[in-house]
Amino acid sequence: MLCPGLRLSHLAVFFLMMGVSPEASYGPRVISCWKNWLKMTDDNYLRALERYDSCGKLMSELTSDMRGKYKKSLVDNLQRSSNYFFDHTEMSRAEVIRVLRSANRLMESWTRGKGSFEQGQRGKASYEEEPLPDYPRGNGPFE
């Protein structure tokens, strides 16, 4: 039983009513994906993209009213993570372009409504091995 005077957020009450512990996490939850952005670094960028992919798949569980707000929040969070990554990365330009393309493909999958990201070997998010020649040498976006 709850202690008198203990205040729970509406979300915690919802989880308790549904018989689910708010702390239980077997993967990303809608509310954590909606509220939190990840500090994407050179070491964890694949895991971060996989996490955003999992968050995108949760869109199918939402009502159409909430789906648009959730999608906007996911895109904002991924943008913030990408900006943090670009400001702190020590990767080469070609590697950064690959990560950027992976993030763009992920956002495109959300706007197409599929909510899934291309998966590579062993179920990890993959990115292109060689950058496409859209940026002539010396005119890249990350100089």
PDB file of C-alpha atoms in Angstrom:
ATOM      1  CA  MET A   1       0.000   0.000   0.000  1.00  0.00           C
ATOM      2  CA  LEU A   2       1.176   3.520  -0.687  1.00  0.00           C
ATOM      3  CA  CYS A   3       2.267   5.683   2.210  1.00  0.00           C
ATOM      4  CA  PRO A   4       0.040   8.667   3.029  1.00  0.00           C
ATOM      5  CA  GLY A   5       1.441  11.868   1.583  1.00  0.00           C
ATOM      6  CA  LEU A   6       3.532  10.048  -1.018  1.00  0.00           C
ATOM      7  CA  ARG A   7       3.078  11.696  -4.389  1.00  0.00           C
ATOM      8  CA  LEU A   8       3.510   9.743  -7.559  1.00  0.00           C
ATOM      9  CA  SER A   9       3.587  11.133 -11.016  1.00  0.00           C
ATOM     10  CA  HIS A  10       0.665  10.362 -13.266  1.00  0.00           C
ATOM     11  CA  LEU A  11       2.919   8.057 -15.250  1.00  0.00           C
ATOM     12  CA  ALA A  12       3.927   6.057 -12.183  1.00  0.00           C
ATOM     13  CA  VAL A  13       0.265   5.721 -11.204  1.00  0.00           C
ATOM     14  CA  PHE A  14      -0.529   4.535 -14.728  1.00  0.00           C
ATOM     15  CA  PHE A  15       2.216   1.903 -14.575  1.00  0.00           C
ATOM     16  CA  LEU A  16       1.057   0.727 -11.146  1.00  0.00           C
ATOM     17  CA  MET A  17      -2.541   0.472 -12.367  1.00  0.00           C
ATOM     18  CA  MET A  18      -1.375  -1.575 -15.345  1.00  0.00           C
ATOM     19  CA  GLY A  19       0.584  -3.884 -13.034  1.00  0.00           C
ATOM     20  CA  VAL A  20       3.953  -2.806 -14.408  1.00  0.00           C
ATOM     21  CA  SER A  21       6.762  -1.446 -12.289  1.00  0.00           C
ATOM     22  CA  PRO A  22       7.887   1.971 -13.578  1.00  0.00           C
ATOM     23  CA  GLU A  23      11.489   0.930 -12.935  1.00  0.00           C
ATOM     24  CA  ALA A  24      11.224  -2.287 -14.936  1.00  0.00           C
ATOM     25  CA  SER A  25      12.996  -1.840 -18.209  1.00  0.00           C
ATOM     26  CA  TYR A  26      13.460  -4.582 -20.737  1.00  0.00           C
ATOM     27  CA  GLY A  27      14.322  -2.100 -23.433  1.00  0.00           C
ATOM     28  CA  PRO A  28      13.398   1.486 -24.070  1.00  0.00           C
ATOM     29  CA  ARG A  29      10.086   2.742 -22.782  1.00  0.00           C
ATOM     30  CA  VAL A  30       7.980   5.333 -24.567  1.00  0.00           C
ATOM     31  CA  ILE A  31       8.360   7.931 -21.834  1.00  0.00           C
ATOM     32  CA  SER A  32      12.161   7.571 -21.595  1.00  0.00           C
ATOM     33  CA  CYS A  33      12.490   7.804 -25.384  1.00  0.00           C
ATOM     34  CA  TRP A  34      10.221  10.834 -25.419  1.00  0.00           C
ATOM     35  CA  LYS A  35      11.967  12.773 -22.652  1.00  0.00           C
ATOM     36  CA  ASN A  36      15.645  11.800 -22.860  1.00  0.00           C
ATOM     37  CA  TRP A  37      18.364  12.292 -25.433  1.00  0.00           C
ATOM     38  CA  LEU A  38      21.577  10.259 -25.432  1.00  0.00           C
ATOM     39  CA  LYS A  39      25.108  11.622 -25.334  1.00  0.00           C
ATOM     40  CA  MET A  40      26.357   9.942 -28.482  1.00  0.00           C
ATOM     41  CA  THR A  41      30.152   9.516 -28.519  1.00  0.00           C
ATOM     42  CA  ASP A  42      32.761   7.831 -30.688  1.00  0.00           C
ATOM     43  CA  ASP A  43      32.518   4.765 -28.433  1.00  0.00           C
ATOM     44  CA  ASN A  44      28.746   4.377 -28.188  1.00  0.00           C
ATOM     45  CA  TYR A  45      27.305   5.764 -31.442  1.00  0.00           C
ATOM     46  CA  LEU A  46      26.159   2.346 -32.730  1.00  0.00           C
ATOM     47  CA  ARG A  47      24.415   1.553 -29.437  1.00  0.00           C
ATOM     48  CA  ALA A  48      22.844   5.025 -29.436  1.00  0.00           C
ATOM     49  CA  LEU A  49      21.506   4.563 -32.981  1.00  0.00           C
ATOM     50  CA  GLU A  50      20.187   1.113 -32.028  1.00  0.00           C
ATOM     51  CA  ARG A  51      18.446   2.656 -29.018  1.00  0.00           C
ATOM     52  CA  TYR A  52      16.815   5.313 -31.211  1.00  0.00           C
ATOM     53  CA  ASP A  53      15.781   2.551 -33.615  1.00  0.00           C
ATOM     54  CA  SER A  54      14.113   0.684 -30.740  1.00  0.00           C
ATOM     55  CA  CYS A  55      12.416   3.902 -29.670  1.00  0.00           C
ATOM     56  CA  GLY A  56      11.116   4.382 -33.209  1.00  0.00           C
ATOM     57  CA  LYS A  57       9.574   0.919 -33.168  1.00  0.00           C
ATOM     58  CA  LEU A  58       7.533   1.905 -30.118  1.00  0.00           C
ATOM     59  CA  MET A  59       5.599   4.381 -32.291  1.00  0.00           C
ATOM     60  CA  SER A  60       3.287   1.616 -33.425  1.00  0.00           C
ATOM     61  CA  GLU A  61       2.006   1.260 -29.844  1.00  0.00           C
ATOM     62  CA  LEU A  62       0.793   4.867 -29.701  1.00  0.00           C
ATOM     63  CA  THR A  63      -2.478   6.400 -30.745  1.00  0.00           C
ATOM     64  CA  SER A  64      -2.417   8.588 -33.827  1.00  0.00           C
ATOM     65  CA  ASP A  65      -2.760  11.702 -31.635  1.00  0.00           C
ATOM     66  CA  MET A  66       0.371  10.876 -29.652  1.00  0.00           C
ATOM     67  CA  ARG A  67       2.375   9.477 -32.567  1.00  0.00           C
ATOM     68  CA  GLY A  68       3.065  12.905 -34.093  1.00  0.00           C
ATOM     69  CA  LYS A  69       4.231  14.415 -30.801  1.00  0.00           C
ATOM     70  CA  TYR A  70       6.363  11.357 -30.046  1.00  0.00           C
ATOM     71  CA  LYS A  71       7.934  11.409 -33.522  1.00  0.00           C
ATOM     72  CA  LYS A  72       8.777  15.120 -33.180  1.00  0.00           C
ATOM     73  CA  SER A  73      10.355  14.485 -29.797  1.00  0.00           C
ATOM     74  CA  LEU A  74      12.379  11.548 -31.155  1.00  0.00           C
ATOM     75  CA  VAL A  75      13.659  13.630 -34.063  1.00  0.00           C
ATOM     76  CA  ASP A  76      14.576  16.470 -31.668  1.00  0.00           C
ATOM     77  CA  ASN A  77      16.369  14.033 -29.349  1.00  0.00           C
ATOM     78  CA  LEU A  78      18.273  12.405 -32.207  1.00  0.00           C
ATOM     79  CA  GLN A  79      19.211  15.859 -33.518  1.00  0.00           C
ATOM     80  CA  ARG A  80      20.518  16.870 -30.097  1.00  0.00           C
ATOM     81  CA  SER A  81      22.476  13.603 -29.804  1.00  0.00           C
ATOM     82  CA  SER A  82      23.913  14.114 -33.284  1.00  0.00           C
ATOM     83  CA  ASN A  83      24.926  17.696 -32.508  1.00  0.00           C
ATOM     84  CA  TYR A  84      26.675  16.524 -29.344  1.00  0.00           C
ATOM     85  CA  PHE A  85      28.429  13.797 -31.340  1.00  0.00           C
ATOM     86  CA  PHE A  86      29.571  16.191 -34.078  1.00  0.00           C
ATOM     87  CA  ASP A  87      30.877  18.691 -31.511  1.00  0.00           C
ATOM     88  CA  HIS A  88      32.914  16.058 -29.634  1.00  0.00           C
ATOM     89  CA  THR A  89      33.954  13.443 -32.195  1.00  0.00           C
ATOM     90  CA  GLU A  90      37.528  12.670 -33.143  1.00  0.00           C
ATOM     91  CA  MET A  91      36.548  10.439 -36.062  1.00  0.00           C
ATOM     92  CA  SER A  92      37.621  11.089 -39.624  1.00  0.00           C
ATOM     93  CA  ARG A  93      35.340  13.030 -41.931  1.00  0.00           C
ATOM     94  CA  ALA A  94      34.361   9.853 -43.816  1.00  0.00           C
ATOM     95  CA  GLU A  95      33.356   8.093 -40.583  1.00  0.00           C
ATOM     96  CA  VAL A  96      31.346  11.109 -39.426  1.00  0.00           C
ATOM     97  CA  ILE A  97      29.517  11.191 -42.768  1.00  0.00           C
ATOM     98  CA  ARG A  98      28.630   7.500 -42.343  1.00  0.00           C
ATOM     99  CA  VAL A  99      27.203   8.168 -38.882  1.00  0.00           C
ATOM    100  CA  LEU A 100      25.265  11.158 -40.243  1.00  0.00           C
ATOM    101  CA  ARG A 101      23.783   9.043 -43.026  1.00  0.00           C
ATOM    102  CA  SER A 102      22.774   6.373 -40.521  1.00  0.00           C
ATOM    103  CA  ALA A 103      20.984   8.966 -38.405  1.00  0.00           C
ATOM    104  CA  ASN A 104      19.288  10.384 -41.516  1.00  0.00           C
ATOM    105  CA  ARG A 105      18.091   6.935 -42.634  1.00  0.00           C
ATOM    106  CA  LEU A 106      16.705   6.392 -39.161  1.00  0.00           C
ATOM    107  CA  MET A 107      14.739   9.661 -39.251  1.00  0.00           C
ATOM    108  CA  GLU A 108      13.497   8.870 -42.760  1.00  0.00           C
ATOM    109  CA  SER A 109      12.196   5.509 -41.572  1.00  0.00           C
ATOM    110  CA  TRP A 110      10.199   7.314 -38.886  1.00  0.00           C
ATOM    111  CA  THR A 111       8.687   9.745 -41.363  1.00  0.00           C
ATOM    112  CA  ARG A 112       7.738   6.869 -43.656  1.00  0.00           C
ATOM    113  CA  GLY A 113       5.994   5.351 -40.652  1.00  0.00           C
ATOM    114  CA  LYS A 114       7.892   2.080 -40.642  1.00  0.00           C
ATOM    115  CA  GLY A 115       9.769   2.872 -37.451  1.00  0.00           C
ATOM    116  CA  SER A 116      12.609   0.509 -38.231  1.00  0.00           C
ATOM    117  CA  PHE A 117      16.236   0.999 -39.092  1.00  0.00           C
ATOM    118  CA  GLU A 118      18.394  -1.056 -41.436  1.00  0.00           C
ATOM    119  CA  GLN A 119      20.045  -3.812 -39.472  1.00  0.00           C
ATOM    120  CA  GLY A 120      23.475  -5.155 -40.276  1.00  0.00           C
ATOM    121  CA  GLN A 121      25.199  -8.332 -39.176  1.00  0.00           C
ATOM    122  CA  ARG A 122      24.575  -9.564 -35.642  1.00  0.00           C
ATOM    123  CA  GLY A 123      21.554  -7.267 -35.309  1.00  0.00           C
ATOM    124  CA  LYS A 124      23.603  -4.098 -34.961  1.00  0.00           C
ATOM    125  CA  ALA A 125      22.772  -0.846 -36.680  1.00  0.00           C
ATOM    126  CA  SER A 126      24.971  -0.589 -39.719  1.00  0.00           C
ATOM    127  CA  TYR A 127      26.311   2.232 -41.788  1.00  0.00           C
ATOM    128  CA  GLU A 128      27.805   2.411 -45.228  1.00  0.00           C
ATOM    129  CA  GLU A 129      31.349   1.106 -45.660  1.00  0.00           C
ATOM    130  CA  GLU A 130      32.375   3.759 -48.167  1.00  0.00           C
ATOM    131  CA  PRO A 131      30.891   7.253 -48.281  1.00  0.00           C
ATOM    132  CA  LEU A 132      29.011   8.117 -51.424  1.00  0.00           C
ATOM    133  CA  PRO A 133      30.663  10.818 -53.521  1.00  0.00           C
ATOM    134  CA  ASP A 134      28.126  13.580 -52.811  1.00  0.00           C
ATOM    135  CA  TYR A 135      30.763  15.858 -51.321  1.00  0.00           C
ATOM    136  CA  PRO A 136      33.738  16.595 -53.549  1.00  0.00           C
ATOM    137  CA  ARG A 137      37.039  16.518 -51.696  1.00  0.00           C
ATOM    138  CA  GLY A 138      37.559  19.774 -49.816  1.00  0.00           C
ATOM    139  CA  ASN A 139      33.876  20.751 -49.891  1.00  0.00           C
ATOM    140  CA  GLY A 140      32.620  18.439 -47.162  1.00  0.00           C
ATOM    141  CA  PRO A 141      30.110  19.688 -44.620  1.00  0.00           C
ATOM    142  CA  PHE A 142      32.366  19.087 -41.598  1.00  0.00           C
ATOM    143  CA  GLU A 143      35.424  21.223 -42.312  1.00  0.00           C
TER     144      GLU A 143
END
